[in-house]
Structure formats: C-alpha cells, structure tokens
Short mmCIF file of C-alpha atoms in Angstrom, two decimals:
data_model
loop_
_atom_site.label_atom_id
_atom_site.label_comp_id
_atom_site.label_asym_id
_atom_site.label_seq_id
_atom_site.Cartn_x
_atom_site.Cartn_y
_atom_site.Cartn_z
CA MET A 75 -4.60 -21.14 -5.64
CA ALA A 76 -7.80 -19.26 -6.49
CA LYS A 77 -9.09 -17.15 -3.61
CA ILE A 78 -11.76 -15.21 -5.50
CA GLU A 79 -13.61 -16.36 -8.60
CA VAL A 80 -16.02 -14.16 -10.53
CA VAL A 81 -17.88 -16.50 -12.86
CA ASP A 82 -19.99 -15.19 -15.78
CA VAL A 83 -21.28 -12.33 -13.63
CA SER A 84 -23.80 -9.85 -14.99
CA LEU A 85 -25.77 -7.29 -13.02
CA GLU A 86 -28.81 -5.29 -14.07
CA TYR A 87 -30.53 -2.52 -12.15
CA ASN A 88 -34.26 -2.05 -12.54
CA ASP A 89 -35.93 1.33 -12.47
CA ASP A 90 -39.65 1.74 -13.17
CA GLY A 91 -39.71 -1.48 -15.15
CA GLU A 92 -36.63 -0.65 -17.22
CA SER A 93 -33.41 -2.66 -16.94
CA PHE A 94 -30.01 -0.99 -16.96
CA PRO A 95 -26.95 -3.25 -17.33
CA ALA A 96 -24.11 -2.43 -14.93
CA LEU A 97 -21.85 -5.44 -15.58
CA GLU A 98 -21.88 -7.97 -18.41
CA ASN A 99 -20.29 -11.43 -18.36
CA ILE A 100 -17.41 -10.65 -16.00
CA ASN A 101 -14.93 -13.49 -15.48
CA LEU A 102 -12.05 -12.91 -13.10
CA THR A 103 -9.86 -15.10 -10.90
CA ILE A 104 -7.73 -13.68 -8.08
CA ASP A 105 -5.22 -15.93 -6.35
CA GLN A 106 -4.46 -16.10 -2.64
CA GLY A 107 -2.14 -13.24 -1.68
CA GLU A 108 -2.50 -11.31 -4.94
CA PHE A 109 -2.72 -7.52 -4.96
CA VAL A 110 -5.07 -6.62 -7.82
CA CYS A 111 -5.81 -3.03 -8.83
CA ILE A 112 -8.97 -2.32 -10.79
CA ILE A 113 -8.92 0.85 -12.88
CA GLY A 114 -11.10 2.31 -15.60
CA PRO A 115 -13.24 5.35 -16.42
CA SER A 116 -15.87 6.60 -14.01
CA GLY A 117 -19.09 4.63 -14.24
CA CYS A 118 -17.49 1.51 -15.71
CA GLY A 119 -18.59 -0.73 -12.82
CA LYS A 120 -15.52 -0.87 -10.54
CA SER A 121 -17.32 -0.06 -7.29
CA THR A 122 -20.25 -2.24 -8.32
CA LEU A 123 -17.88 -5.18 -8.69
CA LEU A 124 -16.41 -4.43 -5.25
CA SER A 125 -19.90 -4.42 -3.72
CA LEU A 126 -20.52 -7.84 -5.28
CA LEU A 127 -17.29 -9.15 -3.76
CA GLU A 128 -18.32 -7.83 -0.35
CA GLY A 129 -21.75 -9.45 -0.68
CA LEU A 130 -23.68 -6.20 -0.36
CA ILE A 131 -25.45 -6.85 -3.68
CA PHE A 132 -25.90 -9.97 -5.78
CA PRO A 133 -25.44 -10.69 -9.49
CA THR A 134 -28.38 -11.02 -11.83
CA LYS A 135 -26.48 -13.84 -13.51
CA GLY A 136 -23.40 -15.85 -12.56
CA LYS A 137 -21.79 -16.13 -9.14
CA ILE A 138 -19.01 -14.88 -6.88
CA MET A 139 -16.93 -17.59 -5.21
CA ILE A 140 -14.50 -17.22 -2.29
CA ASP A 141 -12.54 -20.32 -1.34
CA SER A 142 -14.89 -22.28 -3.63
CA CYS A 143 -17.96 -21.17 -1.65
CA GLU A 144 -20.57 -18.90 -3.20
CA VAL A 145 -20.85 -15.44 -1.64
CA ARG A 146 -24.29 -14.98 -0.11
CA GLY A 147 -23.65 -11.87 1.97
CA PRO A 148 -20.94 -9.98 3.88
CA GLY A 149 -18.45 -12.14 5.77
CA LYS A 150 -15.77 -11.85 8.44
CA ASP A 151 -13.21 -12.94 5.86
CA ARG A 152 -13.62 -9.59 4.06
CA CYS A 153 -13.15 -5.97 5.08
CA VAL A 154 -13.81 -2.79 3.09
CA VAL A 155 -11.74 0.39 3.35
CA PHE A 156 -13.52 3.33 1.71
CA GLN A 157 -12.27 6.60 0.25
CA HIS A 158 -13.93 8.49 3.10
CA TYR A 159 -12.64 7.44 6.45
CA SER A 160 -15.90 6.08 7.92
CA LEU A 161 -14.81 6.82 11.47
CA PHE A 162 -17.25 7.54 14.28
CA ALA A 163 -16.64 11.16 15.35
CA TRP A 164 -17.56 10.45 18.98
CA PHE A 165 -15.06 7.56 19.28
CA THR A 166 -11.33 7.90 19.80
CA ALA A 167 -8.91 6.28 17.35
CA ILE A 168 -8.54 3.17 19.48
CA GLN A 169 -12.29 2.94 20.05
CA ASN A 170 -12.87 3.09 16.29
CA VAL A 171 -10.41 0.26 15.75
CA ALA A 172 -11.78 -1.77 18.67
CA LEU A 173 -15.29 -1.50 17.28
CA GLY A 174 -14.17 -3.37 14.18
CA VAL A 175 -12.41 -6.05 16.22
CA LYS A 176 -15.55 -6.61 18.32
CA GLN A 177 -17.53 -7.35 15.16
CA VAL A 178 -15.34 -10.31 14.26
CA ALA A 179 -14.06 -11.51 17.64
CA GLU A 180 -16.85 -11.23 20.19
CA HIS A 181 -15.25 -13.95 22.31
CA LEU A 182 -12.21 -11.84 23.18
CA SER A 183 -11.89 -9.96 26.45
CA SER A 184 -11.80 -6.17 26.56
CA LYS A 185 -8.07 -6.29 27.29
CA GLU A 186 -7.39 -8.57 24.32
CA ILE A 187 -9.41 -6.30 22.03
CA ASN A 188 -7.55 -3.26 23.36
CA ASP A 189 -4.16 -4.95 22.84
CA ILE A 190 -5.03 -5.92 19.25
CA SER A 191 -6.26 -2.38 18.54
CA MET A 192 -3.14 -0.76 20.00
CA ASN A 193 -0.93 -3.11 18.02
CA ALA A 194 -2.72 -2.18 14.79
CA LEU A 195 -2.42 1.54 15.52
CA GLY A 196 1.27 1.02 16.21
CA LYS A 197 1.72 -0.64 12.84
CA VAL A 198 0.35 2.44 11.06
CA GLY A 199 2.44 4.81 13.19
CA LEU A 200 -0.37 6.10 15.39
CA GLY A 201 0.42 4.45 18.71
CA ASN A 202 0.73 7.88 20.35
CA TYR A 203 -2.61 9.05 18.97
CA ALA A 204 -4.83 6.26 20.30
CA ASN A 205 -6.91 8.60 22.47
CA LYS A 206 -7.36 11.33 19.87
CA TYR A 207 -10.73 11.93 18.23
CA PRO A 208 -11.05 12.09 14.42
CA TYR A 209 -11.36 15.89 14.42
CA GLN A 210 -7.94 16.02 16.10
CA LEU A 211 -6.31 14.03 13.29
CA SER A 212 -5.33 15.00 9.75
CA GLY A 213 -7.00 13.34 6.77
CA GLY A 214 -4.01 11.06 6.25
CA MET A 215 -4.01 10.08 9.91
CA GLN A 216 -7.74 9.33 9.83
CA GLN A 217 -7.20 7.04 6.85
CA ARG A 218 -4.43 5.30 8.80
CA VAL A 219 -6.96 4.64 11.56
CA ALA A 220 -9.33 3.15 8.97
CA ILE A 221 -6.53 0.92 7.65
CA ALA A 222 -5.59 -0.05 11.22
CA ARG A 223 -9.19 -1.07 11.85
CA GLY A 224 -9.19 -3.22 8.73
CA LEU A 225 -5.91 -4.90 9.70
CA ALA A 226 -7.02 -5.44 13.31
CA MET A 227 -10.07 -7.32 12.05
CA ASN A 228 -7.57 -9.69 10.40
CA PRO A 229 -9.58 -10.40 7.24
CA GLN A 230 -8.30 -12.70 4.54
CA ILE A 231 -9.41 -10.20 1.89
CA LEU A 232 -9.08 -6.40 1.88
CA LEU A 233 -11.45 -4.59 -0.47
CA MET A 234 -10.31 -1.00 -0.96
CA ASP A 235 -12.39 1.58 -2.83
CA GLU A 236 -10.11 4.51 -3.74
CA PRO A 237 -8.82 4.65 -0.16
CA PHE A 238 -6.22 7.35 -0.92
CA GLY A 239 -8.32 9.40 -3.32
CA ALA A 240 -8.89 12.29 -0.90
CA ILE A 241 -5.32 12.36 0.48
CA ASP A 242 -2.64 14.89 -0.48
CA THR A 243 0.27 13.66 -2.61
CA ARG A 244 2.87 13.30 0.17
CA ASN A 245 0.57 11.37 2.50
CA ARG A 246 -0.71 9.31 -0.43
CA LEU A 247 2.81 8.12 -1.23
CA ASP A 248 3.44 7.31 2.43
CA LEU A 249 0.17 5.35 2.66
CA GLN A 250 1.01 3.40 -0.50
CA ASP A 251 4.31 2.29 1.03
CA LEU A 252 2.59 1.51 4.32
CA LEU A 253 0.02 -0.65 2.56
CA LEU A 254 2.71 -2.62 0.74
CA ASP A 255 4.61 -3.14 3.98
CA LEU A 256 1.53 -4.26 5.92
CA CYS A 257 -0.27 -6.29 3.28
CA ALA A 258 1.74 -7.20 0.24
CA LYS A 259 4.96 -8.11 2.03
CA ASP A 260 3.45 -9.78 5.09
CA GLU A 261 4.24 -13.45 5.63
CA ASN A 262 0.48 -14.07 5.76
CA ARG A 263 -0.25 -12.06 2.65
CA LYS A 264 -3.67 -10.53 2.38
CA THR A 265 -5.57 -10.78 -0.86
CA VAL A 266 -6.19 -7.16 -1.87
CA VAL A 267 -8.64 -5.77 -4.43
CA PHE A 268 -7.87 -2.06 -4.78
CA ILE A 269 -9.85 0.43 -6.88
CA THR A 270 -8.06 3.55 -8.09
CA HIS A 271 -8.12 6.12 -10.90
CA ASP A 272 -4.39 6.78 -10.46
CA VAL A 273 -2.40 4.91 -13.11
CA ASP A 274 0.96 5.36 -11.34
CA GLU A 275 -0.53 4.12 -8.06
CA ALA A 276 -1.92 1.02 -9.74
CA ILE A 277 1.40 0.17 -11.41
CA TYR A 278 3.35 0.66 -8.18
CA LEU A 279 1.06 -1.37 -5.93
CA ALA A 280 -0.32 -4.15 -8.07
CA ASP A 281 0.65 -7.67 -8.95
CA ARG A 282 -2.05 -7.37 -11.64
CA ILE A 283 -4.04 -4.53 -13.13
CA VAL A 284 -7.56 -5.16 -14.37
CA PHE A 285 -8.73 -2.41 -16.73
CA MET A 286 -12.48 -2.09 -17.09
CA ASP A 287 -14.37 -0.53 -19.94
CA PRO A 288 -18.03 0.19 -19.15
CA LYS A 289 -19.60 -3.07 -17.91
CA VAL A 290 -16.76 -5.36 -19.03
CA VAL A 291 -13.14 -6.31 -18.30
CA ALA A 292 -11.08 -4.94 -21.18
CA GLU A 293 -7.57 -6.06 -20.17
CA ASP A 294 -5.92 -8.10 -17.43
CA ILE A 295 -2.24 -7.17 -17.11
CA LYS A 296 0.42 -8.95 -15.07
CA ILE A 297 2.90 -6.66 -13.29
CA ASP A 298 6.37 -7.88 -12.37
CA PHE A 299 8.93 -5.47 -10.96
CA GLY A 300 10.31 -8.01 -8.51
CA ASP A 301 9.97 -8.00 -4.73
CA SER A 302 12.01 -4.90 -3.97
CA ARG A 303 9.30 -2.40 -4.99
CA LYS A 304 11.68 0.55 -4.93
CA ARG A 305 9.62 3.47 -6.19
CA ASP A 306 12.44 5.44 -7.81
CA GLU A 307 13.74 2.41 -9.70
CA ILE A 308 10.29 1.35 -10.87
CA PHE A 309 9.24 4.83 -12.04
CA ALA A 310 12.52 5.32 -13.93
CA SER A 311 12.31 2.00 -15.78
CA ASP A 312 11.39 1.59 -19.44
CA ALA A 313 8.83 -1.07 -18.45
CA PHE A 314 7.03 1.46 -16.24
CA MET A 315 6.98 4.11 -18.95
CA LYS A 316 5.62 1.67 -21.51
CA LEU A 317 2.91 0.38 -19.21
CA GLN A 318 1.94 3.88 -18.12
CA ARG A 319 1.52 5.00 -21.75
CA HIS A 320 -0.55 1.91 -22.52
CA LEU A 321 -2.92 2.40 -19.58
CA VAL A 322 -3.36 6.10 -20.31
CA SER A 323 -4.14 5.20 -23.93
CA LEU A 324 -6.93 2.91 -22.72
CA PHE A 325 -8.56 5.85 -20.92
CA TYR A 326 -8.26 7.99 -24.06
CA ARG A 327 -9.68 5.20 -26.18
CA HIS A 328 -12.77 5.20 -23.97
CA LEU A 329 -13.01 9.00 -24.22
CA GLU A 330 -12.77 8.92 -28.01
CA LYS A 331 -15.50 6.29 -28.19
CA ASN A 332 -17.79 8.52 -26.15
CA ILE A 333 -17.00 11.54 -28.29
CA TRP A 334 -17.81 9.74 -31.52
CA LYS A 335 -20.94 8.30 -29.99
CA ASP A 336 -22.16 11.78 -29.12
CA VAL A 337 -21.28 13.09 -32.59
CA ALA A 338 -23.23 10.25 -34.19
CA LEU A 339 -26.28 11.24 -32.19
#
C-alpha cells in the first residue's frame, strides 16, 4: 500500500528574477514499511526532495501525498534525523529525547514522557547515559540519542539525511545494524527514506535504491537479499558485487558528463 506518493513534482528556486530548477518531474511511490535509500552525486536534489517530504518547502508543480493526503507542512507522522546531531547542549540525553516526545504527545504526564524517553534510550544502548550532556558523549553516542528521540516520537515515517555521514567506520556499522533492528525489522515497520553517499550502506540497508541524477530520478532498483540481512553473506555475494559495480558506474557516468560539458565550453 502506498505510504508516500511524489506526483509530477518539480521545484524551481528564484533569485533576482531568475529561475533555477532543482527538481524536474519527479514521480516516486514508497510503500508502507519500505526502507528506501536515495543516492546520487552532490547537488542532484536528494536533500531538497527530503525537505519536500517533510513539508518544509513546497513544489512549484505537482504534489506530495502521504496516506492519500497532500502534504501542506510538517506533521507529527514524520521525523527527520540529520547528519549533525541537533542536540541541545544544555539538555541531558533524556531531556533531549523528552523534548521530542513533548512535541507530539502534549497530553502525556511528565512520568509517561520520562518512561518513553528512557525506553528509547535503552533501545539504542544508552540507558546508563540518560543524565549525560552531549559534550560527555562520543559522536556515535550523540547520534544514538538523536535516533532515540526520533523513535520516541513514534512517527510513521523516518526521514534521514546522511545520519551516519560524520561517524567513524566502526560506529557507522553498529548504527546501521541498530537502525535495521529498530526500524526495518520491527513488527510495526517504519517507512524510512534514507539519504546517503555510501553505496555499500545503501545496498545493505535498503529495500529499494533510488539513484538521482541532477534534478531527476535516473534509476529505481529493487533490493532483495532476504530477511536475514547478514552483512558478511551479503557483501560476499555475487549479487552485491554486481549491484555495487553498477551503482559506482552511475556516479562515474555523471562525472564523465560533467567533464565533457566543461570541455565543450
């Protein structure tokens, strides 16, 4: 069942009377519970598309639909996790999580909000760090707090803009597995739209990969490694190798186009 529908969406920015196209005729359907990774070269429109899904900006043409209703602004059914942790330095971990819960569940008591926040921190392995401030946590731990806040808000849709981009390799792998455990394998599966530049990360996490060339969707690729998601088995498979080569070739194709364009000038 379609959860998100992007219908004939174009977006133009205006600057001093000039129009600059950012997206052109994007059509995309994401089903309930799907984990979709969006990849592509810098400047192709990935983050712009995410902002449209969140309702922070609006298309020049076309429409964004969630559960068959047109998006007209941010909603409690969506939560964004950014590359930078977006934590308040003067709040403890649990206070940062609780702040998110308060935004979507004002009717709850302080104790209920605290219990939900502690439960979310426990899920990301930070139950013993609830009273630590961000400066007392590593980068990976801070991102876990941000993920805990998103989960505690219990959105139907998680919008993630390179959330592991600033994390070291070991913690990045751990966070990928954590995200799959918390979102993709949950009985109430979240619908996840995840932006990344990391080809291996996209293949490992996604049910589908949407590759964007500047302004347009170039390819929409179904991923099927089964439900086990065992990293070693996936990365050693011929299917992984083939898909990895194909996705890398799409990046090089874009680079070659830019090179020839510059030469022609």
